[in-house]
XYZ file of C-alpha atoms in Angstrom:
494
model
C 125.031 88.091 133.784
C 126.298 85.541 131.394
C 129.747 86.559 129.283
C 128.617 88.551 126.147
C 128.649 87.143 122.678
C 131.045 88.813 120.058
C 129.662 90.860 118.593
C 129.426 90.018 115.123
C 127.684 92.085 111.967
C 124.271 91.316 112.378
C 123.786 91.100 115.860
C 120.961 91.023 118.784
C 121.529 92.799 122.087
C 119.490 90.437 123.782
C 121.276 87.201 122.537
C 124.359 88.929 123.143
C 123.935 89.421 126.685
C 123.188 92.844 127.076
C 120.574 93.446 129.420
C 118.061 96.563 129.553
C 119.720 100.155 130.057
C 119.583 100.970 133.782
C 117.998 104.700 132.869
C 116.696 106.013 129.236
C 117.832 109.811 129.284
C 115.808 111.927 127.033
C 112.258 109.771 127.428
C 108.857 110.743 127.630
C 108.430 112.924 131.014
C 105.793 111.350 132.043
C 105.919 112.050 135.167
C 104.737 115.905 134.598
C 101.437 116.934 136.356
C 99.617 117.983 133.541
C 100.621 114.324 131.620
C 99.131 112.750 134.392
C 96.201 114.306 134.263
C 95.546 114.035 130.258
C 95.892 110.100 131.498
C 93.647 110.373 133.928
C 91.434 112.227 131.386
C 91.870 109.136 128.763
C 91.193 106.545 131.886
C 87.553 109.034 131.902
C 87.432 108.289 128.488
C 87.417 104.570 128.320
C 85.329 104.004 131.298
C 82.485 106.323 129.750
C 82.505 104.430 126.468
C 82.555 101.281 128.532
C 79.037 102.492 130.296
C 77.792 103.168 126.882
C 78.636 99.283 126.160
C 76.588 98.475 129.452
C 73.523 100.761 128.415
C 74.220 103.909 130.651
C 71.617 106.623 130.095
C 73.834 108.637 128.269
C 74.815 106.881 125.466
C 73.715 107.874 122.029
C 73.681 111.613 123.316
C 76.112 114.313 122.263
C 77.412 113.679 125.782
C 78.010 110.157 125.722
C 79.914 110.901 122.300
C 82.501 113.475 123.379
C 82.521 111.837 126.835
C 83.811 108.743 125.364
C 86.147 107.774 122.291
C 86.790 111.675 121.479
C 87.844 112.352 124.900
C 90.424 109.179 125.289
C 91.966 110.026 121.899
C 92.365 113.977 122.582
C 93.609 113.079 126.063
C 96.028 110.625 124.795
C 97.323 113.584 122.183
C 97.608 115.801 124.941
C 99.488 113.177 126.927
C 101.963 112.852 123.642
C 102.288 116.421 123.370
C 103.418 116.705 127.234
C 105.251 113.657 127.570
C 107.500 114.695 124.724
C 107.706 118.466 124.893
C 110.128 118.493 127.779
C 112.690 116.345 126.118
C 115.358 117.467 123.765
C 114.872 116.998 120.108
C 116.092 113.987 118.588
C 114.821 110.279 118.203
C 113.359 108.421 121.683
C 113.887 104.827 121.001
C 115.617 104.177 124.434
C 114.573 100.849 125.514
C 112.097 99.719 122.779
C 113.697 96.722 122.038
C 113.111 95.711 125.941
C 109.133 97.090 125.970
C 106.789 94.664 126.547
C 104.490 96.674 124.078
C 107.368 97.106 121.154
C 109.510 93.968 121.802
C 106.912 91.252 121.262
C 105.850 90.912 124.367
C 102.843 89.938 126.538
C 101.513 93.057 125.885
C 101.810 93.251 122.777
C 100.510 89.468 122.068
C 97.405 90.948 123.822
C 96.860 93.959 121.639
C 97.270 91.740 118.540
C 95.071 89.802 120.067
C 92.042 92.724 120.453
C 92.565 94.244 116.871
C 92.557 90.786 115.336
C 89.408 89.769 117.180
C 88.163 93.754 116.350
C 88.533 92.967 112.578
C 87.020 89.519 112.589
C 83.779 91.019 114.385
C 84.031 94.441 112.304
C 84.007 91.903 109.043
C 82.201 89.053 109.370
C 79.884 89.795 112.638
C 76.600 88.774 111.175
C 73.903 91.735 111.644
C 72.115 92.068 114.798
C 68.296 91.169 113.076
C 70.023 87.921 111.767
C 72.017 87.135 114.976
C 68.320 87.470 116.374
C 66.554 84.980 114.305
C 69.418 82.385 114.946
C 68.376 79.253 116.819
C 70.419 77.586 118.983
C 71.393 73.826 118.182
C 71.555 71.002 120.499
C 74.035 70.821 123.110
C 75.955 73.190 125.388
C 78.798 74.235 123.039
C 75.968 75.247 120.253
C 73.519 77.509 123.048
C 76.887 78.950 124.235
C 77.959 79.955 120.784
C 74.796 81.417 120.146
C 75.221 83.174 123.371
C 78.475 84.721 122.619
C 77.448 85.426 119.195
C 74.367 87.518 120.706
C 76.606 88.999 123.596
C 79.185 90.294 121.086
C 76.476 91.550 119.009
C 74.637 93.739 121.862
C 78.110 95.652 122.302
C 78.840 96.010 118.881
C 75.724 97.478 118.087
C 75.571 100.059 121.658
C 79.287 100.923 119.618
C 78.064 102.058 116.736
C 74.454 103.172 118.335
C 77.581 105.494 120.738
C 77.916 107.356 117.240
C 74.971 108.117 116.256
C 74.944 112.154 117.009
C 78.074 112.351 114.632
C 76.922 110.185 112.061
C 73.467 112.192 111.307
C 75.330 115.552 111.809
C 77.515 114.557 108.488
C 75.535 112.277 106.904
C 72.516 112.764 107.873
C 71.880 108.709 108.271
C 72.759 106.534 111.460
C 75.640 105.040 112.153
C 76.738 101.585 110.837
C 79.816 99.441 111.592
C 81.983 101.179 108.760
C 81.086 104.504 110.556
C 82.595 103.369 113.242
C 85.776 101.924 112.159
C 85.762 104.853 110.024
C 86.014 106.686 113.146
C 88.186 104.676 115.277
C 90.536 104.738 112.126
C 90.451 108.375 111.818
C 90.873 109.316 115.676
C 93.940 106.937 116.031
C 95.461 108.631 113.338
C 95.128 111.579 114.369
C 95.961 111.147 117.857
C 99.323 109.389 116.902
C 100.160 111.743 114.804
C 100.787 114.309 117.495
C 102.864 111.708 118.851
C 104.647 111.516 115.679
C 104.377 115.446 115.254
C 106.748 115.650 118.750
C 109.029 112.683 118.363
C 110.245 113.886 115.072
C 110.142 117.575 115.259
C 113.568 117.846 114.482
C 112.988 116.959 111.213
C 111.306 118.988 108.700
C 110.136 116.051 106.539
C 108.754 114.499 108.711
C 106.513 116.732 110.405
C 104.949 118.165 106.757
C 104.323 114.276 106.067
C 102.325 113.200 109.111
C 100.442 116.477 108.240
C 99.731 115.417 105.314
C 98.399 112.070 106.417
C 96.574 113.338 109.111
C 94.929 115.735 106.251
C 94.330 113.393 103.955
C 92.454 110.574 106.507
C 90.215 112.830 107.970
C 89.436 115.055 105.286
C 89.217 112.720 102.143
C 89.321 109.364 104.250
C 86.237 110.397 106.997
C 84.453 114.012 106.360
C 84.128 114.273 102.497
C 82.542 110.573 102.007
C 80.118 111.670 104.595
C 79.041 114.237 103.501
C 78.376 113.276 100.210
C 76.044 110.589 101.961
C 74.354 113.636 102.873
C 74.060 115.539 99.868
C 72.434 111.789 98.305
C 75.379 111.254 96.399
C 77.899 107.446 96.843
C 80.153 107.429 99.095
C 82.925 107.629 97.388
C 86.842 107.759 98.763
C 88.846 109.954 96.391
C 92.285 109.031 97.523
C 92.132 105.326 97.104
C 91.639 104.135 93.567
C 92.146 100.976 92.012
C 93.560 98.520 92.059
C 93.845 98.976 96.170
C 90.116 99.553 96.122
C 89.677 97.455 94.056
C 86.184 97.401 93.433
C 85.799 100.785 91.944
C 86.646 99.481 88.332
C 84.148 96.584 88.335
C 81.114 97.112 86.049
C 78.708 97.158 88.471
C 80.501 100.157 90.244
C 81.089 101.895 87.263
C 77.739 101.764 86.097
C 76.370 103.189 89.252
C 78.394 106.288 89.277
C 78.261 106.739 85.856
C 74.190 106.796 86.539
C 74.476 108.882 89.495
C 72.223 112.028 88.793
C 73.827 115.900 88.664
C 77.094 114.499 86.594
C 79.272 113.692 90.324
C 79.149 110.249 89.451
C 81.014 110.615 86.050
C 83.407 112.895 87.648
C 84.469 109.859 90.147
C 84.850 107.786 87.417
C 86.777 109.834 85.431
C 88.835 110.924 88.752
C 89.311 106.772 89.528
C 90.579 106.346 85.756
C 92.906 109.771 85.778
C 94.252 108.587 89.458
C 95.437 105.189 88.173
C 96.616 105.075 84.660
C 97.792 108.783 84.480
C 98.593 110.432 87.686
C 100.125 107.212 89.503
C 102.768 106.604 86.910
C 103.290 110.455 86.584
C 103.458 111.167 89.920
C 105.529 108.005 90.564
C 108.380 108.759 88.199
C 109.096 112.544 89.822
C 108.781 111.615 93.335
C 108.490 108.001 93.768
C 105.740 105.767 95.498
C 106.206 107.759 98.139
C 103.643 110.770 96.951
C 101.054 108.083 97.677
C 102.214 105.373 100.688
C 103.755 107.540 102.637
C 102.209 111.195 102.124
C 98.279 110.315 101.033
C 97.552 106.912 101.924
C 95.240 105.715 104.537
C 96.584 102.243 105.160
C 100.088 104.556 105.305
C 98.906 106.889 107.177
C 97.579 104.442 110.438
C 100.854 102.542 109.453
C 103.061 105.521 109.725
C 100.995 106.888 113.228
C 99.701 103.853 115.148
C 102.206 101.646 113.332
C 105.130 103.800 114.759
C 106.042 101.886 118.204
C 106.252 99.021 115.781
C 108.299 99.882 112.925
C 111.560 97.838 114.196
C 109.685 94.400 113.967
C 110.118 93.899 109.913
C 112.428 91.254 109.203
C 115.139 92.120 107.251
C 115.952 88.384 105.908
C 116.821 87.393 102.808
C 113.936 85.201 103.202
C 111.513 87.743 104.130
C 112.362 89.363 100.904
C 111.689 86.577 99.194
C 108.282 86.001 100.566
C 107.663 89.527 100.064
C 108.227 89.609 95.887
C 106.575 86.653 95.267
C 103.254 87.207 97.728
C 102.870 90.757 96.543
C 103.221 90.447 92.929
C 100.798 87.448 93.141
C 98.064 89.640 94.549
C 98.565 92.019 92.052
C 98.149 89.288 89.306
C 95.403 88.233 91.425
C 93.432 91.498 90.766
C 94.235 92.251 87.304
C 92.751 88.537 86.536
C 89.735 89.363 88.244
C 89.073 92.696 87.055
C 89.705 91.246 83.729
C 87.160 88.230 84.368
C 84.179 90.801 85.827
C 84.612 92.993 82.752
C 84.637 90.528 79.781
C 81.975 88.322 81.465
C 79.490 91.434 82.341
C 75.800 90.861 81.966
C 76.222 87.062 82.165
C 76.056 85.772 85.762
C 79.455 84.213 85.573
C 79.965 81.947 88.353
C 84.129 82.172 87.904
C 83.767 85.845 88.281
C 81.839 85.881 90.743
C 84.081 83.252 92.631
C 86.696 85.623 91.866
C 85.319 88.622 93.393
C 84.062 87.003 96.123
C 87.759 85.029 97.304
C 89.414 88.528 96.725
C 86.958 90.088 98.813
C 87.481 87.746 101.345
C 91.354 86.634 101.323
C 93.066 90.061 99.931
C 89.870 92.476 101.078
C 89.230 91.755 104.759
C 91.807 88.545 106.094
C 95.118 90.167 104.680
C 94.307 94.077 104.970
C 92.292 94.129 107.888
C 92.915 91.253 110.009
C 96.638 90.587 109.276
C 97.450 94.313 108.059
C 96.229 95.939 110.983
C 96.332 93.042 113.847
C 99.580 92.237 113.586
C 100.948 95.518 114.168
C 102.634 94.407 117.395
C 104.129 91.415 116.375
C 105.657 91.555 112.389
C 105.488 95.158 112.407
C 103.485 98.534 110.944
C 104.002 97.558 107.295
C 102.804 94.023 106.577
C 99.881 94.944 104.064
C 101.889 97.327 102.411
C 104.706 95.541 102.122
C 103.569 91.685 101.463
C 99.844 92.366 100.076
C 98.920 96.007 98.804
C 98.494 95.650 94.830
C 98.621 99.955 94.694
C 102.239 98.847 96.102
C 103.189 96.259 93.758
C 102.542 98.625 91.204
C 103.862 101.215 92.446
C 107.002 99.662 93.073
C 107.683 98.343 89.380
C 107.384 102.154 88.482
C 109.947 103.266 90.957
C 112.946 100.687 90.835
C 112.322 101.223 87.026
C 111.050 104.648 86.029
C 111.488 106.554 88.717
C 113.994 109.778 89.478
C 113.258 109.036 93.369
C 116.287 107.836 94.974
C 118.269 107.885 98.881
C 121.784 108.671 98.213
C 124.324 107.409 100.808
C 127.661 109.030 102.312
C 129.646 106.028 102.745
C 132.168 107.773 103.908
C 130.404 109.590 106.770
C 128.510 105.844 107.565
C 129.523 104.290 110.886
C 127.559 101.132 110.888
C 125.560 102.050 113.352
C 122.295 100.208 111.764
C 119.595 102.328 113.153
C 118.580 103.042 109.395
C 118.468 98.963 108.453
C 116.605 98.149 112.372
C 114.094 101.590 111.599
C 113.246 100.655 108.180
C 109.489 99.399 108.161
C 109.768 97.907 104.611
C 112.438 94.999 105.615
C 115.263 96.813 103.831
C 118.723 96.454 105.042
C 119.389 100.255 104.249
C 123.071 100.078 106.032
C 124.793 97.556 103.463
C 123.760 100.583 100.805
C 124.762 103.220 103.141
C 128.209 101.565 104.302
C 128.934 100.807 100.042
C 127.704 104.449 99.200
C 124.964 102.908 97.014
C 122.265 104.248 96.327
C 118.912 102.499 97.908
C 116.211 102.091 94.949
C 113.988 99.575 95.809
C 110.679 98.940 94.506
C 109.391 98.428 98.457
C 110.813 101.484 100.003
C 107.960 103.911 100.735
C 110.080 107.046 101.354
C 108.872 107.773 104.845
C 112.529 109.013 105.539
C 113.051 107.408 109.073
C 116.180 105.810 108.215
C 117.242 109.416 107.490
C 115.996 110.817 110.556
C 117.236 108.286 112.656
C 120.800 108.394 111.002
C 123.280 110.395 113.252
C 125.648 111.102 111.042
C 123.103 112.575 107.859
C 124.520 109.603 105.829
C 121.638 109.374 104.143
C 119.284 111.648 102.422
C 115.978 111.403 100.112
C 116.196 113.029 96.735
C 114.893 113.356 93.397
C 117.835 113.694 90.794
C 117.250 114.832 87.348
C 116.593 111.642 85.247
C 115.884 107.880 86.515
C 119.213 106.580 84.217
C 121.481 107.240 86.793
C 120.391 105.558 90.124
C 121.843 102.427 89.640
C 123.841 100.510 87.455
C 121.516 99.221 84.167
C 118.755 101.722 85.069
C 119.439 103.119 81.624
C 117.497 99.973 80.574
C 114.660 99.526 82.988
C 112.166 96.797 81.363
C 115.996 94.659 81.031
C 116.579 95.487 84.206
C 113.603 94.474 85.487
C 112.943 91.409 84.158
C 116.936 90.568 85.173
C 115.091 91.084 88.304
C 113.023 88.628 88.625
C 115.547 86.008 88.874
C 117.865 87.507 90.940
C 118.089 88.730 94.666
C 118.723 92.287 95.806
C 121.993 93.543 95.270
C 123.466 94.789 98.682
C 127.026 93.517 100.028
């Protein structure tokens, strides 16, 4: 092995010389009988659904359903549940920096790969009756587009067709391709979570919070939207509200609801207005933005479950943070301009707000939320929308570096710069150059999911809500000063 680097600051094991541990005490036993047979259980799983895909007999049957996704999912819960239960309590991280999976590696380029190309099918697949009337142009590369275009199609549709028994039991209707990802969304969540549930059952906070996600996605995320397809009423998702979904403010929505017979609609309008212009900033000044990103949140909530093996892949760069104020605040502007533009040009056919919607839709809707958001979980980490793109985060995060009582307080004296709190952090924030000054972190990005606590092995650092939001920091007595100091300045850590 090649002489190690010194070791400076900021440093990276890898460039330093430091090859991978020879043994990782306290990981996953997955060795245990019973682990290897949930595995073999989700290997069931995924060759079932894959019959479905090839038009086995079963599929579309209660059978073929629990046979399939269901029974990979559960079995991989089970397999986190075993895999961790025999280990002592504390945080397993040995050797994710050298994981193909959770270091960037081939792995992990090929499962970026699969939910990128999942996303671009999930949103702009055309619909099987017009990939049907398509005719194929002349040449080889146009008939073998077609083809693929009709191949991809078939499976996509024997997919969704896989859930129909669930679909009509809660809504009554078959299933479509939001169904499905509503599904796949829901079931990864959940079956993460017990992951999450048993790597951080040492800590209180953390088990109540993936709880609470798990609650919130498959109660207010999946079951309650369905069944008020059911019941004839819209579909309506009660824990995002604008301007993440964005769309719920636009006339035409609003006038829909409002129109909706038996008085439900008008409640969801009223619910959207309450939940963004009175209960956000509320609810934001006594416990920060985490009470929504990191407790109800369903982009938080996959982030915080799925997005876990990931977490260590934000950059922490003073670059990164750069990108990351300008790029989010820009998307915020973006909606407010747009919103604006629908509602003053109502009832007119305006092409600009039309043009509006429709490049929202399309850049900030599907390419950055979806396809980037989601895809690119392996590669820049669990937190991308939230952190570079989510407008409910933007705003959110002007009401907690400048209104908020939410704070993490630091020991500096206990702090050993160890950096597991700055490398853990999802966000991008260096949390040890506040921990070793004993600052306090208040940063408009932080989404107070309390890893950087957890993994801290000294307590250094703990999440609290003082009394008033004048005494985090120095000039929080003037916030709207403060904030537009801000804007020209960087953060201020050592």
């Amino acid at each position: 092995m090649s002489r190690p680097l010194p070791i400076a600051y900021a440093f990276d094991e890898e460039a330093a010389g430091f090859g991978a541990p020879q043994g990782t005490p306290g990981a996953p036993s997955a060795g245990a009988p019973l682990a290897w047979v949930a595995l073999v259980a989700v290997a069931l799983g995924v060759l079932s659904f894959a019959a479905q895909l090839a038009g086995a007999p079963h599929a579309g049957t209660w059978l073929g359903l629990l046979s399939g996704l269901p029974l990979a999912f559960a079995a991989s819960a089970v397999y986190f549940w075993l895999g961790l239960q025999g280990t002592t309590p504390g945080i397993k991280h040995d050797g994710i920096f050298f994981g193909s999976m959770t270091a960037r590696g081939t792995l992990a380029w090929f499962a970026g790969l699969g939910l990128t190309a999942f996303y671009v099918v999930l949103y702009w697949l055309p619909g099987a009756g017009a990939i049907a009337n398509m005719q194929a142009g002349e040449g080889a590369p146009a008939q073998a587009k077609l083809w693929l275009l009709r191949w991809t199609s078939a499976l996509f549709e024997r997919a969704i067709g896989s859930l129909d028994p669930l679909a009509l039991a809660l809504s009554g209707k078959d299933a479509d391709r939001w169904f499905l990802y509503g599904t796949l969304y829901t079931l990864a969540v959940l079956a993460f979570g017990v992951r999450m549930l048993m790597k951080y059952r040492h800590v209180r906070y953390q088990i109540v919070r993936t709880l609470s996600v798990m609650f919130f996605q498959l109660g207010f995320g999946f079951l309650i939207p369905q069944v008020l397809k059911a019941f004839r009423y819209p579909e309506y998702y009660f824990t995002y509200f604008w301007p993440l979904k964005y769309d719920y403010l636009f006339p035409s929505s609003v006038t829909g609801l409002w129109n909706t017979p038996g008085g439900v609609g008008v409640f969801m309008v009223v619910w959207g207005l309450v939940a963004t212009f009175v209960a956000t900033p509320v609810l934001t000044y006594f416990f920060g933005k985490r009470w929504y990103c990191s407790w109800v949140c369903g982009c938080g909530g996959l982030a915080e479950t799925l997005g876990d093996p990931y977490r260590q892949l934000s950059s922490k760069s003073t670059r990164a943070w750069k990108v990351e104020r300008w790029l989010i605040h820009s998307v915020l502007v973006f909606i407010v301009v747009t919103t604006a533009a629908v509602w003053l040009t109502r009832g007119t056919h305006s092409p600009l707000a039309a043009g509006l919607q429709k490049w929202y839709g399309f850049l900030i809707g599907a390419a950055f939320s979806g396809v980037i958001g989601v895809g690119f979980y392996p590669l820049m980490g669990s937190r991308v929308w939230c952190r570079f793109g989510c407008p409910m985060a933007a705003v959110l995060g002007v009401f907690q570096r400048c209104f908020s009582r939410f704070r993490i307080t630091t020991n500096g004296g206990q702090c050993m710069s160890c950096g597991n709190c700055s490398t853990y952090c999802e966000m991008g924030i260096d949390v040890r150059a506040y921990a070793e000054k004993g600052e306090n972190v208040v940063r408009a990005s932080c989404v107070g999911c309390g890893v950087c606590a957890a993994v801290c092995p000294r307590g250094v650092l703990k999440l609290e809500n003082g009394p008033t939001h004048a005494d985090r920091f120095a000039g929080a007595e003037n916030p709207v000063q403060t904030f537009l100091a801000s804007l020209t300045q960087g953060p201020k850590v050592p």
